[in-house]
Amino acid sequence: MKKKNHKYVFIVGGVMSGVGKGIASSSIGKILQSKGFKVNPIKIDPYLNVDAGNMNPTEHGEVFVLNSGLETDQDMGNYERFLEIDLDDGDYMTSGMIYKYIIEKERNLGYHGKCVEAIPHIIQEILRRIKKAADRHKSDISLIEIGGTVGDYQNILFIEAARILKIKHPQDVIFIMVSYLPVPGSLGEMKTRPTQNAIRQLNSYGVQPDIIIARGSQLLDYRRKEKIAMACAIAPENVISAPDIKSIYNVPLNFEKDKIGSIILKTFHLRSKTNGNSLKEWKNFVRKKNCAKKKLRIAIVGKYFDTGDFVLSDAYVSVIEAIKFSSYWSNTSSELIWINSKEYETDPKKISELKKYDGIIVPGGFGENGIEGIIMAIKYARIYKIPYLGLCYGMQLAVIEFARNVVGWGDAHTAEINPKSSHLVIDIMPEQKKLLEEEKYGATMRLGAYPAVLKKGTIAYNSYNVENISERHRHRYEVNPEYIKDIEKNGMIFSGASPSGKLQEIIELPKSIHPFFLGSQFHPEFKARPLHPHPLFTAFIEACLKNK
Ligand code: GLN
């Protein structure tokens, strides 16, 4: 059951999108945890998509997969990483999800003949979910991030739900607005007016923010804090300065400079349960990050990389963070070089540039674009003994490369690209084939956490140091069991498989022939955490350092 006097912090955005509400919410959660409170984050995306599964990562960023298999917004990854918790279906909400549920309930006579309306039914459903999530986590404080910006049509019902909760429990609900203060180049001065207007807009919904987080390129001075505080009828101390900083992991420490944790607790009439020094481990991690002595250059070869830096970092955020965590804990900073594999297809000589790098990663992906170039890169890594880590598609393509160039099946392929190949080493499982024929694509993905058993003595086993693991998946195709024996005979090891042995989870080459060549059918990056880096990424980074 939800605790009595359970507290709710709603986080909304002002002025514009993309100012880092997710990082702000995650950081607040981290700070409240450090004060001894159990928190549960909820992300609300106001769009009509039922989940993020069908969204294009180059436009919307990475699709983050939960243990349950729910495909969510990348912010959920930040929550898991900052707060070191596994989130569940109930911790994510979209307008599409709410509407779908209500419409289906209505079709099933769930409203007993009543007229079903946005108010009260949508609001009731939003609040039911928020309370249920708090119950399930048995938390003290819920942090609810309402996506979009104040003034959007799309998020109005969510803000209204929050307002109603506040009316019912005035002592237990607070609002934080993450706003943006521009510094127009011609003026060189930070402007507070857009934020004041955003506050007014929020007021017009009947909501009064308790705390303003003032994002901007610079620190916010006291005079401007006063101005914003005046517009908002709060104390200037409740306006938190949040200037751009190099790393998102510094944000909790930065927020604490303005004492946001104590302000939230004071507003709730709560007292810290710890001595205040409990961000210690986090500080230790941040310090490690800042004083990494060793350097690596890692090539990431893929196909989504031709749209500029901004897109890259969003489409592969969990991979990037996973590399960072393992690097920092090995006192290393890794420079990532994004390589569009299509370049190797048009200019095969270019492939030799790969010798400059200390390691090569091929991340997940779908479709035909650029994959011959990726296969060339994998071959290069295998032959020239450059540490290689393949994630999902990166594993499947490594199997294809091996089947073609070592086993000798020149046309080996995946059914995703060439279903007519005479050696479909990556194929759809028979149960899934039927669904695909009926064009039921959604149901044919293997999504979420699945267990795997590791073979003793392998790189995989030695990295995890345990026999049984559980990792998150997001793919449709699998290694074809028909070909495993022949591939194994030629030297590739299947070092992890599902408990039944049917689904192959990890492939590798023996250390005697390659320093580190490993691919996983799952996405280890989804479970990498700042304070607990992922063992496969750590093993890869260590191999890169050794091989340098
Ligand atoms: N396209 C491959 C599949 O569906 C791999 C997916 C991925 O890399 N996430 O099986």
Coordinates of C-alpha atoms and ligand atoms in Angstrom, one line a residue:
M1 CA 0.0 0.0 0.0
K2 CA 1.0 3.6 -0.7
K3 CA 2.4 5.1 2.5
K4 CA 0.3 7.7 4.4
N5 CA 1.3 11.2 3.5
H6 CA 3.0 10.0 0.4
K7 CA 4.6 12.9 -1.5
Y8 CA 4.3 13.9 -5.1
V9 CA 6.7 16.1 -7.0
F10 CA 5.5 17.2 -10.5
I11 CA 8.1 18.4 -12.9
V12 CA 6.9 20.5 -15.8
G13 CA 8.8 22.4 -18.5
G14 CA 8.6 26.1 -19.3
V15 CA 9.6 28.2 -22.3
M16 CA 10.9 25.5 -24.6
S17 CA 11.5 21.7 -24.9
G18 CA 14.9 20.1 -24.7
V19 CA 16.1 21.9 -21.6
G20 CA 16.8 18.7 -19.6
K21 CA 13.7 18.0 -17.6
G22 CA 14.6 14.3 -17.5
I23 CA 18.1 15.0 -16.2
A24 CA 16.7 17.5 -13.7
S25 CA 14.1 15.0 -12.4
S26 CA 16.7 12.2 -12.3
S27 CA 19.0 14.5 -10.3
I28 CA 16.3 15.5 -7.9
G29 CA 15.6 11.8 -7.4
K30 CA 19.3 11.1 -6.7
I31 CA 19.4 13.9 -4.1
L32 CA 16.3 12.7 -2.3
Q33 CA 17.6 9.2 -2.3
S34 CA 20.8 10.5 -0.7
K35 CA 18.7 12.1 2.0
G36 CA 17.3 8.7 2.8
F37 CA 14.0 8.7 0.9
K38 CA 12.7 6.0 -1.4
V39 CA 11.7 7.6 -4.7
N40 CA 9.9 6.4 -7.8
P41 CA 10.0 8.3 -11.1
I42 CA 7.2 8.4 -13.6
K43 CA 7.7 9.7 -17.2
I44 CA 4.7 11.0 -19.0
D45 CA 4.9 11.5 -22.7
P46 CA 1.9 13.4 -24.0
Y47 CA 2.0 11.9 -27.5
L48 CA -0.6 9.5 -28.9
N49 CA 1.8 6.7 -29.6
V50 CA 1.0 3.9 -27.2
D51 CA 4.7 3.3 -26.6
A52 CA 7.9 4.5 -28.2
G53 CA 8.5 1.2 -30.1
N54 CA 7.6 2.4 -33.5
M55 CA 9.4 5.8 -33.3
N56 CA 12.4 6.5 -35.4
P57 CA 15.5 6.8 -33.2
T58 CA 17.1 9.4 -35.5
E59 CA 14.1 11.7 -34.9
H60 CA 13.1 10.8 -31.3
G61 CA 16.2 9.3 -29.8
E62 CA 16.8 5.9 -28.5
V63 CA 14.0 3.5 -27.7
F64 CA 14.8 2.4 -24.1
V65 CA 13.5 -1.1 -23.3
L66 CA 12.4 -2.1 -19.8
N67 CA 12.7 -5.6 -18.2
S68 CA 9.0 -6.0 -19.0
G69 CA 9.7 -5.4 -22.7
L70 CA 7.9 -2.1 -22.8
E71 CA 9.6 0.2 -25.3
T72 CA 9.9 3.7 -23.8
D73 CA 11.4 7.1 -24.1
Q74 CA 15.2 7.5 -23.5
D75 CA 14.5 9.5 -20.3
M76 CA 13.6 6.2 -18.7
G77 CA 17.2 5.2 -19.2
N78 CA 18.4 8.3 -17.4
Y79 CA 16.1 7.5 -14.5
E80 CA 17.4 3.9 -14.2
R81 CA 21.0 5.0 -14.5
F82 CA 20.8 7.9 -11.9
L83 CA 18.5 6.1 -9.5
E84 CA 19.9 2.6 -9.9
I85 CA 16.4 1.1 -10.1
D86 CA 14.6 -1.1 -12.6
L87 CA 11.5 0.5 -13.9
D88 CA 8.3 -1.1 -14.9
D89 CA 5.3 -0.6 -17.3
G90 CA 3.5 1.5 -14.7
D91 CA 6.3 4.0 -14.5
Y92 CA 5.7 5.2 -18.1
M93 CA 2.6 6.8 -19.5
T94 CA 1.6 8.2 -22.9
S95 CA -1.7 9.8 -23.9
G96 CA -2.0 6.9 -26.4
M97 CA -1.7 4.4 -23.6
I98 CA -4.4 6.1 -21.5
Y99 CA -6.8 6.6 -24.3
K100 CA -6.4 3.1 -25.6
Y101 CA -7.1 1.7 -22.1
I102 CA -10.2 3.9 -21.6
I103 CA -11.6 3.1 -25.1
E104 CA -11.1 -0.6 -24.6
K105 CA -12.7 -0.4 -21.1
E106 CA -15.6 1.4 -22.6
R107 CA -16.0 -1.2 -25.4
N108 CA -16.0 -3.8 -22.6
L109 CA -18.9 -2.1 -20.8
G110 CA -16.4 -1.0 -18.1
Y111 CA -18.2 2.3 -17.6
H112 CA -21.6 0.8 -17.1
G113 CA -23.5 2.9 -19.7
K114 CA -22.0 6.2 -18.6
C115 CA -20.9 8.9 -21.0
V116 CA -17.0 8.7 -21.1
E117 CA -15.3 12.0 -21.1
A118 CA -11.8 13.5 -20.8
I119 CA -12.9 15.0 -17.5
P120 CA -13.3 13.1 -15.2
H121 CA -12.3 9.8 -16.8
I122 CA -8.9 10.6 -18.3
I123 CA -7.9 12.4 -15.2
Q124 CA -9.1 9.5 -12.9
E125 CA -7.1 7.1 -15.0
I126 CA -3.9 9.2 -14.9
L127 CA -4.2 9.5 -11.1
R128 CA -5.0 5.8 -10.7
R129 CA -1.7 5.0 -12.5
I130 CA 0.3 7.5 -10.5
K131 CA -1.0 6.1 -7.2
K132 CA -0.5 2.5 -8.3
A133 CA 3.1 3.2 -9.2
A134 CA 3.7 4.7 -5.8
D135 CA 2.1 1.6 -4.2
R136 CA 4.2 -0.8 -6.2
H137 CA 7.5 0.9 -5.4
K138 CA 6.5 1.4 -1.8
S139 CA 8.2 4.7 -2.1
D140 CA 8.1 7.9 0.0
I141 CA 8.2 10.4 -2.9
S142 CA 7.0 10.1 -6.5
L143 CA 8.7 12.2 -9.1
I144 CA 6.4 12.7 -12.1
E145 CA 7.8 14.3 -15.2
I146 CA 5.1 15.8 -17.4
G147 CA 6.6 15.9 -21.0
G148 CA 6.2 18.9 -23.3
T149 CA 6.1 22.5 -22.3
V150 CA 3.6 24.5 -20.4
G151 CA 1.3 26.0 -23.0
D152 CA 1.1 22.8 -25.1
Y153 CA -2.4 21.4 -25.7
Q154 CA -1.1 17.9 -25.4
N155 CA -0.2 17.9 -21.8
I156 CA -3.0 19.9 -20.3
L157 CA -4.9 16.9 -19.0
F158 CA -1.9 15.7 -17.1
I159 CA -1.3 19.1 -15.5
E160 CA -5.0 19.2 -14.6
A161 CA -4.7 15.7 -13.0
A162 CA -1.7 17.1 -10.9
R163 CA -3.7 20.1 -10.0
I164 CA -6.6 18.0 -8.7
L165 CA -4.2 15.9 -6.7
K166 CA -2.8 19.0 -5.1
I167 CA -6.3 20.2 -4.2
K168 CA -7.0 16.9 -2.5
H169 CA -3.6 16.7 -0.8
P170 CA -2.3 20.3 -0.5
Q171 CA 0.5 19.3 1.9
D172 CA 1.7 16.4 -0.3
V173 CA 2.1 17.8 -3.8
I174 CA 4.6 20.3 -5.1
F175 CA 5.4 21.6 -8.6
I176 CA 8.8 22.3 -10.0
M177 CA 9.1 24.1 -13.3
V178 CA 12.3 23.6 -15.3
S179 CA 12.6 26.7 -17.4
Y180 CA 15.0 28.3 -19.8
L181 CA 16.6 31.8 -19.6
P182 CA 18.1 32.9 -22.9
V183 CA 21.1 35.2 -23.2
P184 CA 20.5 36.9 -26.6
G185 CA 23.9 37.3 -28.3
S186 CA 23.3 41.0 -29.1
L187 CA 22.5 41.8 -25.4
G188 CA 24.8 39.5 -23.5
E189 CA 22.3 39.6 -20.7
M190 CA 20.2 36.8 -19.3
K191 CA 16.5 37.4 -19.8
T192 CA 13.8 36.4 -17.3
R193 CA 10.7 37.4 -19.2
P194 CA 10.0 34.2 -21.1
T195 CA 10.2 32.3 -17.7
Q196 CA 7.9 34.9 -16.1
N197 CA 5.4 34.3 -18.9
A198 CA 5.6 30.6 -18.6
I199 CA 4.9 30.9 -14.9
R200 CA 1.8 33.0 -15.7
Q201 CA 0.7 30.4 -18.2
L202 CA 1.0 27.7 -15.5
N203 CA -0.9 30.0 -13.1
S204 CA -3.7 30.2 -15.6
Y205 CA -4.2 26.4 -15.2
G206 CA -4.6 27.0 -11.5
V207 CA -1.1 25.7 -10.7
Q208 CA 1.5 27.6 -8.7
P209 CA 5.1 26.4 -9.0
D210 CA 7.0 25.9 -5.7
I211 CA 10.4 25.8 -7.2
I212 CA 11.9 27.1 -10.5
I213 CA 14.9 25.4 -12.0
A214 CA 16.5 28.1 -14.2
R215 CA 18.4 26.4 -17.0
G216 CA 20.6 28.6 -19.1
S217 CA 24.1 29.0 -20.5
Q218 CA 25.2 30.9 -17.4
L219 CA 24.7 31.0 -13.7
L220 CA 21.7 32.9 -12.5
D221 CA 22.5 35.9 -10.3
Y222 CA 20.6 36.9 -7.2
R223 CA 18.9 39.9 -8.9
R224 CA 17.3 37.7 -11.5
K225 CA 16.4 35.1 -8.9
E226 CA 14.5 37.8 -7.1
K227 CA 12.7 38.8 -10.3
I228 CA 11.6 35.3 -11.0
A229 CA 10.7 34.7 -7.4
M230 CA 8.5 37.8 -7.5
A231 CA 6.6 36.6 -10.6
C232 CA 6.0 33.4 -8.8
A233 CA 5.4 34.5 -5.3
I234 CA 8.1 32.2 -3.9
A235 CA 11.4 32.9 -2.0
P236 CA 14.4 33.7 -4.2
E237 CA 16.1 30.6 -2.6
N238 CA 13.5 28.5 -4.4
V239 CA 14.9 29.6 -7.7
I240 CA 17.7 27.1 -8.6
S241 CA 20.4 28.1 -10.9
A242 CA 21.2 25.4 -13.4
P243 CA 23.8 26.5 -15.9
D244 CA 25.0 24.3 -18.8
I245 CA 27.7 21.9 -17.6
K246 CA 29.9 19.4 -19.3
S247 CA 28.5 16.3 -17.8
I248 CA 24.9 15.3 -16.8
Y249 CA 26.4 13.4 -13.8
N250 CA 27.5 16.7 -12.3
V251 CA 23.9 18.0 -12.2
P252 CA 22.9 16.5 -8.8
L253 CA 26.1 18.0 -7.3
N254 CA 25.4 21.3 -8.9
F255 CA 21.7 21.4 -7.8
E256 CA 22.9 20.7 -4.3
K257 CA 24.9 24.0 -4.4
D258 CA 21.6 25.7 -4.4
K259 CA 20.3 23.2 -1.8
I260 CA 17.3 22.0 -3.8
G261 CA 17.0 18.8 -1.7
S262 CA 16.6 20.7 1.6
I263 CA 14.1 23.1 -0.1
I264 CA 11.9 20.2 -1.3
L265 CA 12.0 18.5 2.1
K266 CA 11.2 21.8 3.9
T267 CA 8.3 22.4 1.6
F268 CA 7.0 19.0 2.5
H269 CA 7.8 19.5 6.2
L270 CA 10.2 16.5 6.0
R271 CA 13.6 16.1 7.5
S272 CA 16.6 14.4 6.0
K273 CA 17.1 10.9 7.3
T274 CA 20.9 10.9 6.6
N275 CA 23.9 12.9 7.7
G276 CA 24.0 14.7 4.3
N277 CA 27.2 13.0 3.1
S278 CA 25.5 10.3 1.2
L279 CA 26.2 11.5 -2.3
K280 CA 29.7 10.2 -1.5
E281 CA 29.7 7.3 -3.9
W282 CA 28.3 9.5 -6.7
K283 CA 31.0 12.2 -6.0
N284 CA 33.6 9.5 -6.2
F285 CA 32.2 8.4 -9.6
V286 CA 32.2 12.0 -10.8
R287 CA 35.8 12.5 -9.6
K288 CA 36.9 9.3 -11.4
K289 CA 35.3 10.7 -14.6
N290 CA 37.2 13.9 -14.2
C291 CA 40.6 12.5 -13.7
A292 CA 40.8 9.6 -16.1
K293 CA 44.4 9.3 -17.1
K294 CA 44.3 6.7 -19.9
K295 CA 42.8 7.4 -23.3
L296 CA 41.1 5.2 -25.9
R297 CA 39.7 5.8 -29.3
I298 CA 36.8 3.6 -30.1
A299 CA 35.1 3.4 -33.5
I300 CA 31.4 2.9 -33.6
V301 CA 30.4 1.6 -37.0
G302 CA 26.8 1.8 -38.1
K303 CA 24.3 3.2 -40.4
Y304 CA 22.4 5.9 -38.5
F305 CA 25.4 8.2 -38.5
D306 CA 25.0 10.6 -41.4
T307 CA 22.7 13.1 -39.8
G308 CA 25.1 15.1 -37.6
D309 CA 26.4 14.7 -34.0
F310 CA 23.2 15.7 -32.3
V311 CA 21.3 12.8 -33.7
L312 CA 24.0 10.2 -32.9
S313 CA 24.2 10.9 -29.3
D314 CA 20.4 10.6 -28.9
A315 CA 19.9 7.5 -30.9
Y316 CA 22.6 5.6 -29.0
V317 CA 22.6 7.2 -25.6
S318 CA 22.6 4.0 -23.6
V319 CA 25.6 2.6 -25.6
I320 CA 27.5 5.9 -25.1
E321 CA 26.8 6.0 -21.4
A322 CA 27.7 2.3 -21.0
I323 CA 31.1 2.9 -22.6
K324 CA 31.7 5.9 -20.4
F325 CA 30.9 4.0 -17.1
S326 CA 33.2 1.2 -17.9
S327 CA 35.9 3.6 -19.1
Y328 CA 35.8 5.8 -16.0
W329 CA 36.1 2.8 -13.7
S330 CA 39.2 1.8 -15.6
N331 CA 40.6 5.3 -15.2
T332 CA 40.1 5.9 -18.9
S333 CA 38.4 8.4 -21.1
S334 CA 37.2 7.0 -24.4
E335 CA 36.8 9.1 -27.5
L336 CA 34.0 7.8 -29.7
I337 CA 34.4 8.1 -33.5
W338 CA 31.2 7.6 -35.4
I339 CA 31.7 5.9 -38.8
N340 CA 29.0 5.6 -41.4
S341 CA 29.5 2.1 -42.8
K342 CA 28.2 3.1 -46.2
E343 CA 31.6 4.9 -46.8
Y344 CA 33.3 1.4 -46.9
E345 CA 30.8 0.2 -49.5
T346 CA 31.6 3.0 -51.9
D347 CA 35.3 3.2 -51.1
P348 CA 36.5 -0.2 -49.8
K349 CA 40.1 1.0 -49.4
K350 CA 38.9 3.3 -46.6
I351 CA 38.5 0.2 -44.4
S352 CA 42.1 0.3 -43.4
E353 CA 41.5 3.5 -41.4
L354 CA 40.1 1.2 -38.8
K355 CA 43.6 0.3 -37.7
K356 CA 43.8 3.7 -36.0
Y357 CA 41.3 2.6 -33.4
D358 CA 41.7 0.7 -30.1
G359 CA 38.4 -1.0 -30.4
I360 CA 35.3 -1.3 -32.7
I361 CA 31.7 -1.5 -31.7
V362 CA 28.7 -2.3 -33.9
P363 CA 25.5 -1.3 -32.2
G364 CA 21.9 -2.4 -32.8
G365 CA 20.0 -1.6 -35.9
F366 CA 17.4 -2.7 -38.4
G367 CA 17.3 -3.0 -42.2
E368 CA 19.6 -3.2 -45.2
N369 CA 21.2 0.2 -45.3
G370 CA 25.0 0.1 -44.9
I371 CA 25.2 -3.5 -43.6
E372 CA 27.7 -4.7 -46.2
G373 CA 30.0 -1.9 -45.0
I374 CA 29.5 -3.1 -41.4
I375 CA 30.3 -6.7 -42.3
M376 CA 33.6 -5.4 -43.9
A377 CA 34.4 -3.6 -40.6
I378 CA 33.7 -6.7 -38.6
K379 CA 36.0 -8.8 -40.9
Y380 CA 38.7 -6.2 -40.4
A381 CA 38.3 -6.3 -36.7
R382 CA 38.5 -10.1 -36.7
I383 CA 41.5 -10.4 -39.0
Y384 CA 43.5 -7.6 -37.6
K385 CA 42.7 -8.6 -34.0
I386 CA 41.1 -5.3 -33.0
P387 CA 38.8 -5.7 -29.9
Y388 CA 35.3 -6.1 -31.2
L389 CA 31.9 -5.8 -29.4
G390 CA 28.7 -6.4 -31.3
L391 CA 25.4 -5.4 -29.9
C392 CA 22.3 -7.2 -31.2
Y393 CA 22.6 -6.5 -35.0
G394 CA 26.4 -6.3 -34.3
M395 CA 26.3 -9.9 -33.1
Q396 CA 24.1 -11.2 -35.9
L397 CA 26.3 -9.5 -38.5
A398 CA 29.4 -11.0 -36.9
V399 CA 27.9 -14.5 -37.3
I400 CA 27.1 -13.7 -40.9
E401 CA 30.7 -12.4 -41.5
F402 CA 32.1 -15.6 -39.9
A403 CA 29.8 -17.9 -41.9
R404 CA 30.8 -16.2 -45.2
N405 CA 34.5 -15.8 -44.7
V406 CA 35.6 -18.5 -42.4
V407 CA 33.0 -21.3 -42.8
G408 CA 32.8 -20.5 -46.6
W409 CA 29.1 -20.0 -47.1
G410 CA 29.5 -17.0 -49.4
D411 CA 25.8 -16.0 -49.5
A412 CA 25.2 -16.4 -45.7
H413 CA 22.7 -13.8 -44.6
T414 CA 19.8 -12.9 -42.3
A415 CA 16.2 -13.4 -43.3
E416 CA 15.7 -9.8 -42.5
I417 CA 17.6 -8.8 -45.6
N418 CA 17.8 -11.8 -48.0
P419 CA 15.3 -14.5 -47.1
K420 CA 16.3 -16.4 -50.3
S421 CA 19.9 -17.0 -49.1
S422 CA 20.8 -20.7 -49.1
H423 CA 22.4 -20.2 -45.7
L424 CA 20.1 -18.2 -43.5
V425 CA 22.4 -18.2 -40.4
I426 CA 20.2 -15.6 -38.8
D427 CA 16.5 -16.4 -39.2
I428 CA 13.1 -16.0 -37.8
M429 CA 11.9 -18.7 -35.4
P430 CA 9.1 -20.9 -36.8
E431 CA 6.6 -19.6 -34.2
Q432 CA 7.3 -16.1 -35.3
K433 CA 7.1 -16.9 -39.0
K434 CA 3.4 -17.5 -38.8
L435 CA 2.8 -14.1 -37.2
L436 CA 4.9 -12.3 -39.7
E437 CA 2.9 -13.9 -42.6
E438 CA -0.2 -12.4 -41.0
E439 CA 1.6 -9.0 -40.9
K440 CA 1.5 -9.0 -37.1
Y441 CA 4.9 -7.3 -36.8
G442 CA 4.5 -6.1 -33.2
A443 CA 4.1 -9.5 -31.8
T444 CA 7.2 -10.9 -33.5
M445 CA 9.8 -9.0 -31.5
R446 CA 11.7 -10.6 -28.6
L447 CA 11.4 -7.7 -26.1
G448 CA 12.6 -7.3 -22.5
A449 CA 14.5 -9.4 -20.0
Y450 CA 15.3 -13.1 -20.8
P451 CA 17.5 -15.4 -18.9
A452 CA 20.7 -16.9 -20.3
V453 CA 23.2 -19.5 -19.2
L454 CA 26.9 -18.9 -19.8
K455 CA 29.5 -21.5 -20.7
K456 CA 32.3 -21.8 -18.1
G457 CA 35.8 -20.7 -19.3
T458 CA 34.6 -18.3 -21.9
I459 CA 35.1 -14.5 -22.1
A460 CA 31.4 -14.1 -21.3
Y461 CA 31.5 -16.2 -18.2
N462 CA 34.8 -14.6 -17.0
S463 CA 33.3 -11.1 -17.5
Y464 CA 30.1 -11.7 -15.5
N465 CA 31.7 -14.2 -13.1
V466 CA 28.3 -16.0 -12.8
E467 CA 26.6 -18.7 -14.8
N468 CA 23.1 -17.3 -15.0
I469 CA 22.3 -13.8 -16.2
S470 CA 19.3 -11.9 -17.4
E471 CA 19.5 -9.2 -20.1
R472 CA 17.2 -7.1 -22.2
H473 CA 16.3 -7.8 -25.8
R474 CA 14.8 -6.0 -28.7
H475 CA 15.0 -7.9 -32.0
R476 CA 13.1 -10.2 -34.3
Y477 CA 15.7 -12.6 -35.7
E478 CA 17.8 -15.3 -34.0
V479 CA 20.9 -17.4 -34.8
N480 CA 19.5 -20.4 -36.8
P481 CA 20.1 -23.5 -34.8
E482 CA 20.6 -25.6 -38.0
Y483 CA 24.0 -24.0 -38.6
I484 CA 25.4 -23.9 -35.1
K485 CA 27.4 -27.1 -35.2
D486 CA 29.2 -26.2 -38.5
I487 CA 30.0 -22.7 -37.2
E488 CA 31.3 -24.1 -34.0
K489 CA 33.5 -26.5 -35.8
N490 CA 35.2 -23.6 -37.5
G491 CA 36.0 -22.0 -34.2
M492 CA 33.2 -19.6 -33.1
I493 CA 32.0 -20.2 -29.6
F494 CA 28.3 -19.9 -28.6
S495 CA 29.1 -18.9 -25.0
G496 CA 25.6 -18.0 -23.8
A497 CA 22.2 -19.4 -24.6
S498 CA 18.7 -19.5 -23.3
P499 CA 18.1 -22.1 -20.5
S500 CA 16.5 -24.4 -23.1
G501 CA 19.6 -24.0 -25.3
K502 CA 17.4 -23.0 -28.2
L503 CA 18.2 -19.3 -28.5
Q504 CA 21.8 -18.2 -28.8
E505 CA 22.7 -15.1 -26.7
I506 CA 26.4 -14.6 -26.9
I507 CA 29.0 -15.5 -29.5
E508 CA 32.8 -15.1 -29.2
L509 CA 36.1 -16.2 -30.6
P510 CA 38.6 -18.0 -28.4
K511 CA 41.3 -15.8 -26.7
S512 CA 43.9 -17.9 -28.4
I513 CA 43.0 -16.5 -31.8
H514 CA 41.6 -13.0 -31.0
P515 CA 42.1 -10.7 -28.0
F516 CA 38.4 -9.9 -27.7
F517 CA 35.7 -10.7 -30.2
L518 CA 32.3 -10.9 -28.7
G519 CA 28.7 -10.2 -29.7
S520 CA 25.5 -10.4 -27.7
Q521 CA 22.0 -10.9 -29.0
F522 CA 20.7 -8.7 -26.2
H523 CA 21.4 -5.1 -25.4
P524 CA 23.8 -5.0 -22.4
E525 CA 23.8 -1.2 -22.6
F526 CA 20.3 -1.0 -21.1
K527 CA 21.6 -2.4 -17.8
A528 CA 24.8 -0.4 -17.5
R529 CA 24.8 2.0 -14.5
P530 CA 27.2 4.7 -13.4
L531 CA 28.1 3.0 -10.1
H532 CA 27.8 -0.5 -11.6
P533 CA 29.3 -0.5 -15.1
H534 CA 28.3 -3.5 -17.3
P535 CA 30.7 -6.4 -17.2
L536 CA 30.7 -6.9 -21.0
F537 CA 31.6 -3.3 -21.7
T538 CA 34.2 -3.4 -18.9
A539 CA 35.8 -6.5 -20.4
F540 CA 35.8 -4.8 -23.8
I541 CA 37.4 -1.6 -22.5
E542 CA 40.0 -3.7 -20.6
A543 CA 40.8 -5.6 -23.8
C544 CA 41.2 -2.3 -25.7
L545 CA 43.6 -1.0 -23.1
K546 CA 45.6 -4.2 -23.2
N547 CA 45.7 -4.2 -26.9
K548 CA 46.6 -0.5 -27.4
Ligands
GLN1 N1 17.4 -6.2 -36.9 C1 17.8 -7.2 -36.0 C2 16.6 -8.0 -35.5 O1 15.5 -7.5 -35.6 C3 18.6 -6.6 -34.8 C4 17.8 -5.7 -34.0 C5 18.7 -4.8 -33.1 O2 19.8 -4.7 -33.3 N2 18.0 -4.2 -32.1 O3 16.7 -9.1 -35.1

